[in-house]
PDB file of C-alpha atoms in Angstrom:
ATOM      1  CA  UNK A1254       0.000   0.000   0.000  1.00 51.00           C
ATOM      2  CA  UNK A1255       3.020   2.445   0.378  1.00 56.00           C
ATOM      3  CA  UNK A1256       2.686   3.515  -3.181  1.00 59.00           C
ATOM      4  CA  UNK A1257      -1.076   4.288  -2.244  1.00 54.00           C
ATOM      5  CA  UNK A1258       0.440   6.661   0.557  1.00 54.00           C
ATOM      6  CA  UNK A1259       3.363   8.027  -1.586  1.00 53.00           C
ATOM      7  CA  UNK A1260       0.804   9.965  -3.813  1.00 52.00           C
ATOM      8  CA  UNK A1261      -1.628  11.056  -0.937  1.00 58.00           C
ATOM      9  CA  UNK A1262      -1.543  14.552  -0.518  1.00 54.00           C
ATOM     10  CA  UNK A1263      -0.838  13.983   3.218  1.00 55.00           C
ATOM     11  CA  UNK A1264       2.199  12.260   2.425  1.00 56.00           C
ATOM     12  CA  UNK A1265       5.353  13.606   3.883  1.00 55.00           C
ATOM     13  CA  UNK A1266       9.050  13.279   3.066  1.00 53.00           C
ATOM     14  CA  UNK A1267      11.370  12.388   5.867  1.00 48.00           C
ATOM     15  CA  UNK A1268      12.500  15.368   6.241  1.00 52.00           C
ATOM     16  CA  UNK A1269       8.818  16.843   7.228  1.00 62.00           C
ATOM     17  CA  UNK A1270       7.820  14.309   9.676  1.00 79.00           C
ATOM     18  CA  UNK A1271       6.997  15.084  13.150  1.00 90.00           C
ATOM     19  CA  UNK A1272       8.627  12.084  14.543  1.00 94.00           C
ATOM     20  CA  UNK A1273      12.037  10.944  13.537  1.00 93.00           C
ATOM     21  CA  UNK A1274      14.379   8.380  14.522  1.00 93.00           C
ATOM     22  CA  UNK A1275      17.975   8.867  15.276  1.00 93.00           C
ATOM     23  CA  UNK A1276      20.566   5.981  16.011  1.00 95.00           C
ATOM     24  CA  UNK A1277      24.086   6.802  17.069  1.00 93.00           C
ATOM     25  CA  UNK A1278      27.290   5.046  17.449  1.00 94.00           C
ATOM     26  CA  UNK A1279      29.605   6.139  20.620  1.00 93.00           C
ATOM     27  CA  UNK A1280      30.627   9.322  20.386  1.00 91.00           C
ATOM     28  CA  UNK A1281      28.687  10.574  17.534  1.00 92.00           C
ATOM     29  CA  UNK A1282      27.685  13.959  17.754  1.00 91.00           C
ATOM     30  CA  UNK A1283      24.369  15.703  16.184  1.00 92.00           C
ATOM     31  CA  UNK A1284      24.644  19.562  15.939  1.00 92.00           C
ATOM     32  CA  UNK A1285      21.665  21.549  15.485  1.00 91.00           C
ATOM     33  CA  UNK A1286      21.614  25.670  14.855  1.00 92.00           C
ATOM     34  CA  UNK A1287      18.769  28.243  16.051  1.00 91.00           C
ATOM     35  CA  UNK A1288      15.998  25.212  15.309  1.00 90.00           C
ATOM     36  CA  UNK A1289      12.558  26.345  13.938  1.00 90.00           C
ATOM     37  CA  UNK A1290      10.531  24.127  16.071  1.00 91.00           C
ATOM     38  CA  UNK A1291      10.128  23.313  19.965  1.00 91.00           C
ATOM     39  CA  UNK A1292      11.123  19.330  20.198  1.00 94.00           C
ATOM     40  CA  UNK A1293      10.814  16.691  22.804  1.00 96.00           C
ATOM     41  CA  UNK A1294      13.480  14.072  23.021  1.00 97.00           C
ATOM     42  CA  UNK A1295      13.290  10.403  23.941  1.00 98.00           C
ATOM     43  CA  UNK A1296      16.211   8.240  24.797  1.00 97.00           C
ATOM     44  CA  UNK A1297      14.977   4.537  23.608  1.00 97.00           C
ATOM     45  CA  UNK A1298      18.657   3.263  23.700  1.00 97.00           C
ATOM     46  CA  UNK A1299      22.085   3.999  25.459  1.00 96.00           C
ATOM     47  CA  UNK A1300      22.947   7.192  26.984  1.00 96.00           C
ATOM     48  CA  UNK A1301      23.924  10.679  25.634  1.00 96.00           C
ATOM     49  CA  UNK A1302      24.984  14.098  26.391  1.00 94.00           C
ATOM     50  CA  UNK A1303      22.518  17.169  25.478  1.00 94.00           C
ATOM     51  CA  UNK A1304      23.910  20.927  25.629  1.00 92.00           C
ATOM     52  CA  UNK A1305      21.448  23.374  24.892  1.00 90.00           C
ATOM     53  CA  UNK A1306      23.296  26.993  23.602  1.00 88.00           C
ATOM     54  CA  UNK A1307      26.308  25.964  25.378  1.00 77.00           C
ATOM     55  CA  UNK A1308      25.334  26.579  28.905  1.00 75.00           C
ATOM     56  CA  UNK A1309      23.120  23.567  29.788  1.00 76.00           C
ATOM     57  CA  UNK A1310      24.676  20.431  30.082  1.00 80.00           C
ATOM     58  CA  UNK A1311      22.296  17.170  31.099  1.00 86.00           C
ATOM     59  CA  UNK A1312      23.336  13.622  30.691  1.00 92.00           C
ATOM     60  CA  UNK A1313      20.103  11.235  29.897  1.00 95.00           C
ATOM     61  CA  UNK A1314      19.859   7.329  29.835  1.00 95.00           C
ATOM     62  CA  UNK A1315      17.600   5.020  28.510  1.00 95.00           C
ATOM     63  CA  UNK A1316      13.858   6.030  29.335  1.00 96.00           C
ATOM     64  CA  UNK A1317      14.106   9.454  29.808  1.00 96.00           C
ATOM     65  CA  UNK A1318      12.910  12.936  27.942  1.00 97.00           C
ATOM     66  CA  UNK A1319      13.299  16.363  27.679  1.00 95.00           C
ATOM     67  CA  UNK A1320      12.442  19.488  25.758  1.00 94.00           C
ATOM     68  CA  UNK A1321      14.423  21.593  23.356  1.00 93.00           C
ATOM     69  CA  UNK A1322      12.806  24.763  22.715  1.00 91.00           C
ATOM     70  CA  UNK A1323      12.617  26.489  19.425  1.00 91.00           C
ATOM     71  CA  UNK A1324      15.052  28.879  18.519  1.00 91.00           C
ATOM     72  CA  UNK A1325      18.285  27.475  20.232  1.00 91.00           C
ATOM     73  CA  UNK A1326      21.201  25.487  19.832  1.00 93.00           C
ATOM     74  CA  UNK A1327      21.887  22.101  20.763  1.00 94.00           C
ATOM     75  CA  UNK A1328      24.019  19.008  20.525  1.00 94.00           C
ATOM     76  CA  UNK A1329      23.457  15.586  21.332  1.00 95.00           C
ATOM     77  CA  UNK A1330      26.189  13.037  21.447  1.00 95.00           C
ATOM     78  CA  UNK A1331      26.215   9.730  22.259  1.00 95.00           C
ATOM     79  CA  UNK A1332      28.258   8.261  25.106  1.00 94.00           C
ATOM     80  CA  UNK A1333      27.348   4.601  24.420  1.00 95.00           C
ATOM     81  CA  UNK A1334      25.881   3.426  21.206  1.00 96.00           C
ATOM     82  CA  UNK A1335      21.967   4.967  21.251  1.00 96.00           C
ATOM     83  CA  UNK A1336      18.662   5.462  19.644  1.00 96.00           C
ATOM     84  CA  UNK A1337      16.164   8.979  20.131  1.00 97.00           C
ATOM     85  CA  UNK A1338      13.017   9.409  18.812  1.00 97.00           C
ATOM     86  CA  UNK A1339      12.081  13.273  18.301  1.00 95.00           C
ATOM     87  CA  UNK A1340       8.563  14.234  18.420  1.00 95.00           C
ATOM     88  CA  UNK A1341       8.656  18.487  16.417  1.00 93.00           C
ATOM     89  CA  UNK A1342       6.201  20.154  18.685  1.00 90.00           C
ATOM     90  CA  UNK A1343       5.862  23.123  16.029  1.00 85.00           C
ATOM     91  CA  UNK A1344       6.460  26.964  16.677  1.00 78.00           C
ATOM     92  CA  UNK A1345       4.237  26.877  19.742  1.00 72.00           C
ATOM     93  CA  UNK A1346       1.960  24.340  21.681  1.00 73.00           C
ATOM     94  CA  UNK A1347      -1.549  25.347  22.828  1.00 76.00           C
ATOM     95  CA  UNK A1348      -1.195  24.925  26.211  1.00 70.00           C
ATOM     96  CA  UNK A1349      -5.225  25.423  27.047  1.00 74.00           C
ATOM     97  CA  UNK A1350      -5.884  22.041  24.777  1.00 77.00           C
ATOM     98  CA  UNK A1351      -3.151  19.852  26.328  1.00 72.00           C
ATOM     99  CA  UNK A1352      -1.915  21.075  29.794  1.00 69.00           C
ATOM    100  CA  UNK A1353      -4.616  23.789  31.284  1.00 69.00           C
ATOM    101  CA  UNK A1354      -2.211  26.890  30.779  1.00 69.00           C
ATOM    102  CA  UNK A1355      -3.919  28.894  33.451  1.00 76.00           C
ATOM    103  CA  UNK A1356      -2.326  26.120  36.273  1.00 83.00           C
ATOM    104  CA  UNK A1357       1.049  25.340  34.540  1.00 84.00           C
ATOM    105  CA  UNK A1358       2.223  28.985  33.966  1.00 84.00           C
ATOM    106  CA  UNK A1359       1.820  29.828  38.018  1.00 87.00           C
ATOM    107  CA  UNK A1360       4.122  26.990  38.621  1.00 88.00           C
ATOM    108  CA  UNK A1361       7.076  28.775  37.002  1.00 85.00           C
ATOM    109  CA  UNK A1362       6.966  31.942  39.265  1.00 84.00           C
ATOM    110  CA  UNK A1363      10.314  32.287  41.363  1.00 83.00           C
ATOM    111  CA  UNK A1364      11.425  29.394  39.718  1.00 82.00           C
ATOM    112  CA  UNK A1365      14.976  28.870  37.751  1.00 81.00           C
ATOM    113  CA  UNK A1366      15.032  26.830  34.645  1.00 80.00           C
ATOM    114  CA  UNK A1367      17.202  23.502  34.676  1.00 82.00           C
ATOM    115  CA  UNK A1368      16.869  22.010  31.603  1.00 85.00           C
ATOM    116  CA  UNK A1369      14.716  19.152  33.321  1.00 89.00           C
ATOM    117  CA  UNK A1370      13.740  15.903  32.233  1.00 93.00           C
ATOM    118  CA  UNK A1371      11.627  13.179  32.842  1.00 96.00           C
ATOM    119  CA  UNK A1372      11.643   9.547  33.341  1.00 97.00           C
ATOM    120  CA  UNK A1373       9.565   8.000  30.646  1.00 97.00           C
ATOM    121  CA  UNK A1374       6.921   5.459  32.203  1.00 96.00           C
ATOM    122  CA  UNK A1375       4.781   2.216  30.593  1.00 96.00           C
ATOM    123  CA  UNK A1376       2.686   4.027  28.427  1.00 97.00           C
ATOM    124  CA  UNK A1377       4.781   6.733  26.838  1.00 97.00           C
ATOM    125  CA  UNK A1378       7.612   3.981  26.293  1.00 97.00           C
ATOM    126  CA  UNK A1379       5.097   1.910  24.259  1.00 97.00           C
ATOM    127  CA  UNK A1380       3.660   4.790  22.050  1.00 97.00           C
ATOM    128  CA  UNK A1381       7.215   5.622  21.417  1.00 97.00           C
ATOM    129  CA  UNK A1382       7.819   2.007  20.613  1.00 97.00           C
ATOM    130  CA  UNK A1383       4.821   1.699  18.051  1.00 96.00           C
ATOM    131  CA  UNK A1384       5.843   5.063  16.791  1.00 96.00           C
ATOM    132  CA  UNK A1385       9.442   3.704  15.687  1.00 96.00           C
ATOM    133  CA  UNK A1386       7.391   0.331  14.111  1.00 95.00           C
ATOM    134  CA  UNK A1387       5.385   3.403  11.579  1.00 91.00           C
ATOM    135  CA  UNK A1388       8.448   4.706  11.357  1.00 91.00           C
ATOM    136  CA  UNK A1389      10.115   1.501   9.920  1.00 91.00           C
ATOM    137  CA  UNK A1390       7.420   1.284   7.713  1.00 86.00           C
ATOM    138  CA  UNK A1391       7.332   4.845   6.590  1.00 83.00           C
ATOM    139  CA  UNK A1392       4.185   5.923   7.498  1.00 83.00           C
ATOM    140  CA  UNK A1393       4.881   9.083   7.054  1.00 82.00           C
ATOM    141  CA  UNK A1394       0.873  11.046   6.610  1.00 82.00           C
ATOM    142  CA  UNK A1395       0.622  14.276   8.067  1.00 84.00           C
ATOM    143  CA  UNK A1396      -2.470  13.418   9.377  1.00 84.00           C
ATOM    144  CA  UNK A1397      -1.122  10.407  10.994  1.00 87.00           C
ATOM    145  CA  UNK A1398       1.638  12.090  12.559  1.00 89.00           C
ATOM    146  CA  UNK A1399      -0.725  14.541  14.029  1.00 89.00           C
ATOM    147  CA  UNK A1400      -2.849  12.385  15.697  1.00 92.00           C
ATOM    148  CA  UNK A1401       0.455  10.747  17.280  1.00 95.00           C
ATOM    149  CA  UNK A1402       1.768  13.834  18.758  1.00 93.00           C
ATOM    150  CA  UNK A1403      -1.860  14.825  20.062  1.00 91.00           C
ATOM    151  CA  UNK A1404      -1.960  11.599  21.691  1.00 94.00           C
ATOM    152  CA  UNK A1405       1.620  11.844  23.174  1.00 95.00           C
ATOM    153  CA  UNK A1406       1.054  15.616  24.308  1.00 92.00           C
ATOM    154  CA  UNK A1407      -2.275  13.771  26.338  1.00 91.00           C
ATOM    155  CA  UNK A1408      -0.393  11.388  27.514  1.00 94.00           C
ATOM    156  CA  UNK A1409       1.911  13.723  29.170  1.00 93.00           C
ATOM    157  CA  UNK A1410      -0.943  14.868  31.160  1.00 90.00           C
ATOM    158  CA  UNK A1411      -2.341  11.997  31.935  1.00 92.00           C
ATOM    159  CA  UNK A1412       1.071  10.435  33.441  1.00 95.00           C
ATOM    160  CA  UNK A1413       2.509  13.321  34.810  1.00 95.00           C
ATOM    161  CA  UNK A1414       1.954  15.883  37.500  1.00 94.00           C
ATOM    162  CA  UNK A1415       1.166  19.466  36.646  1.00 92.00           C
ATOM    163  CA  UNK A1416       4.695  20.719  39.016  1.00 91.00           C
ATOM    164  CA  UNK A1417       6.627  18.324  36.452  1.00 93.00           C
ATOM    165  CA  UNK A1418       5.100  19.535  33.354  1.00 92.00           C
ATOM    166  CA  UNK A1419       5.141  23.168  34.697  1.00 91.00           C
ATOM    167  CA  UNK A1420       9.248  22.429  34.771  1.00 91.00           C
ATOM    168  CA  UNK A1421       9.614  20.134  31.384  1.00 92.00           C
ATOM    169  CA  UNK A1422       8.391  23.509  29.552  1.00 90.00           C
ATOM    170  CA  UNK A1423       9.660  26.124  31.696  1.00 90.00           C
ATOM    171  CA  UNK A1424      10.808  27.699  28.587  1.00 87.00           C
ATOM    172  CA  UNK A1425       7.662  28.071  26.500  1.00 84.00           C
ATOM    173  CA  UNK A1426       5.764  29.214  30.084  1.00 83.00           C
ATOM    174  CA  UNK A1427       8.130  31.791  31.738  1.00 77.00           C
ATOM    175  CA  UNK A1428       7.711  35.079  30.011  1.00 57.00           C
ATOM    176  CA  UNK A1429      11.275  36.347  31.142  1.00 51.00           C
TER     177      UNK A1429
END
């Protein structure tokens, strides 16, 4: 059927995707410039380093994520060999739908950012898993896609509390 897909008008290239796989060997490093898009990032495999513009440095393992916010620098490299999955979270996320803005934002007063992240639990770890099997098989609709992050973004309220969302995106809630 992927010929089917191919000539949808929902059909992405790789490049467009929302969710994309990277594998690294040890010690491979992935640069990234000023990045259009706000991104979460899942360690499935291994462990790796993440600087964000030079001044945050957090090591992550296996079953962990984090956010890198639109319009900064990073680099990930790999201290063991490793797999991420990237979910683009586009320019800006409406807080209201997902995460009840009006509670979240609140959370951030007096507070310093840290570059958090969070352990990933049952249910993320097994979208994230069926999200690599479309990727192997390059689903790549738009539509598709959209309905995955939507689902993720819900699940991140479901399984978390509102103080650890309030710190994942720090960034996209402080106003400073």
């Amino acid at each position: 059927y992927k010929e089917e897909h191919i000539v949808c008008k929902n059909y992405q290239e790789l490049e467009q995707i929302l969710f994309k796989q990277t594998k690294f060997s040890n010690g491979f490093c992935l640069e990234e410039t000023d990045i259009p898009y706000t991104m979460l990032v899942f360690v499935v495999k291994g462990k790796i380093h993440i600087t964000l513009n030079t001044h945050y440095l957090k090591e992550m393992g296996r079953d962990t994520f984090t956010i890198i916010p639109a319009n900064n620098n990073y680099s990930i490299k790999a201290t063991e060999q490793s797999e991420i999955v990237c979910c683009n979270l586009g320019r800006s996320i409406d807080f209201e739908k997902y995460f009840f803005f009006s509670i979240l934002k609140p959370l951030c007063v007096n507070k310093a950012y840290e570059f958090n992240s969070l352990p990933s639990n049952q249910l993320i770890n097994r979208l994230i898993d069926t999200i690599l099997l479309y990727l192997n098989d390059e689903l790549y609709c738009k539509s598709f896609h959209l309905l995955k992050r939507d689902e993720l973004l819900i699940l991140l309220r479901v399984c978390y509390s509102s103080e650890q969302l309030a710190q994942l995106f720090y960034p996209l809630l402080n106003s400073d």
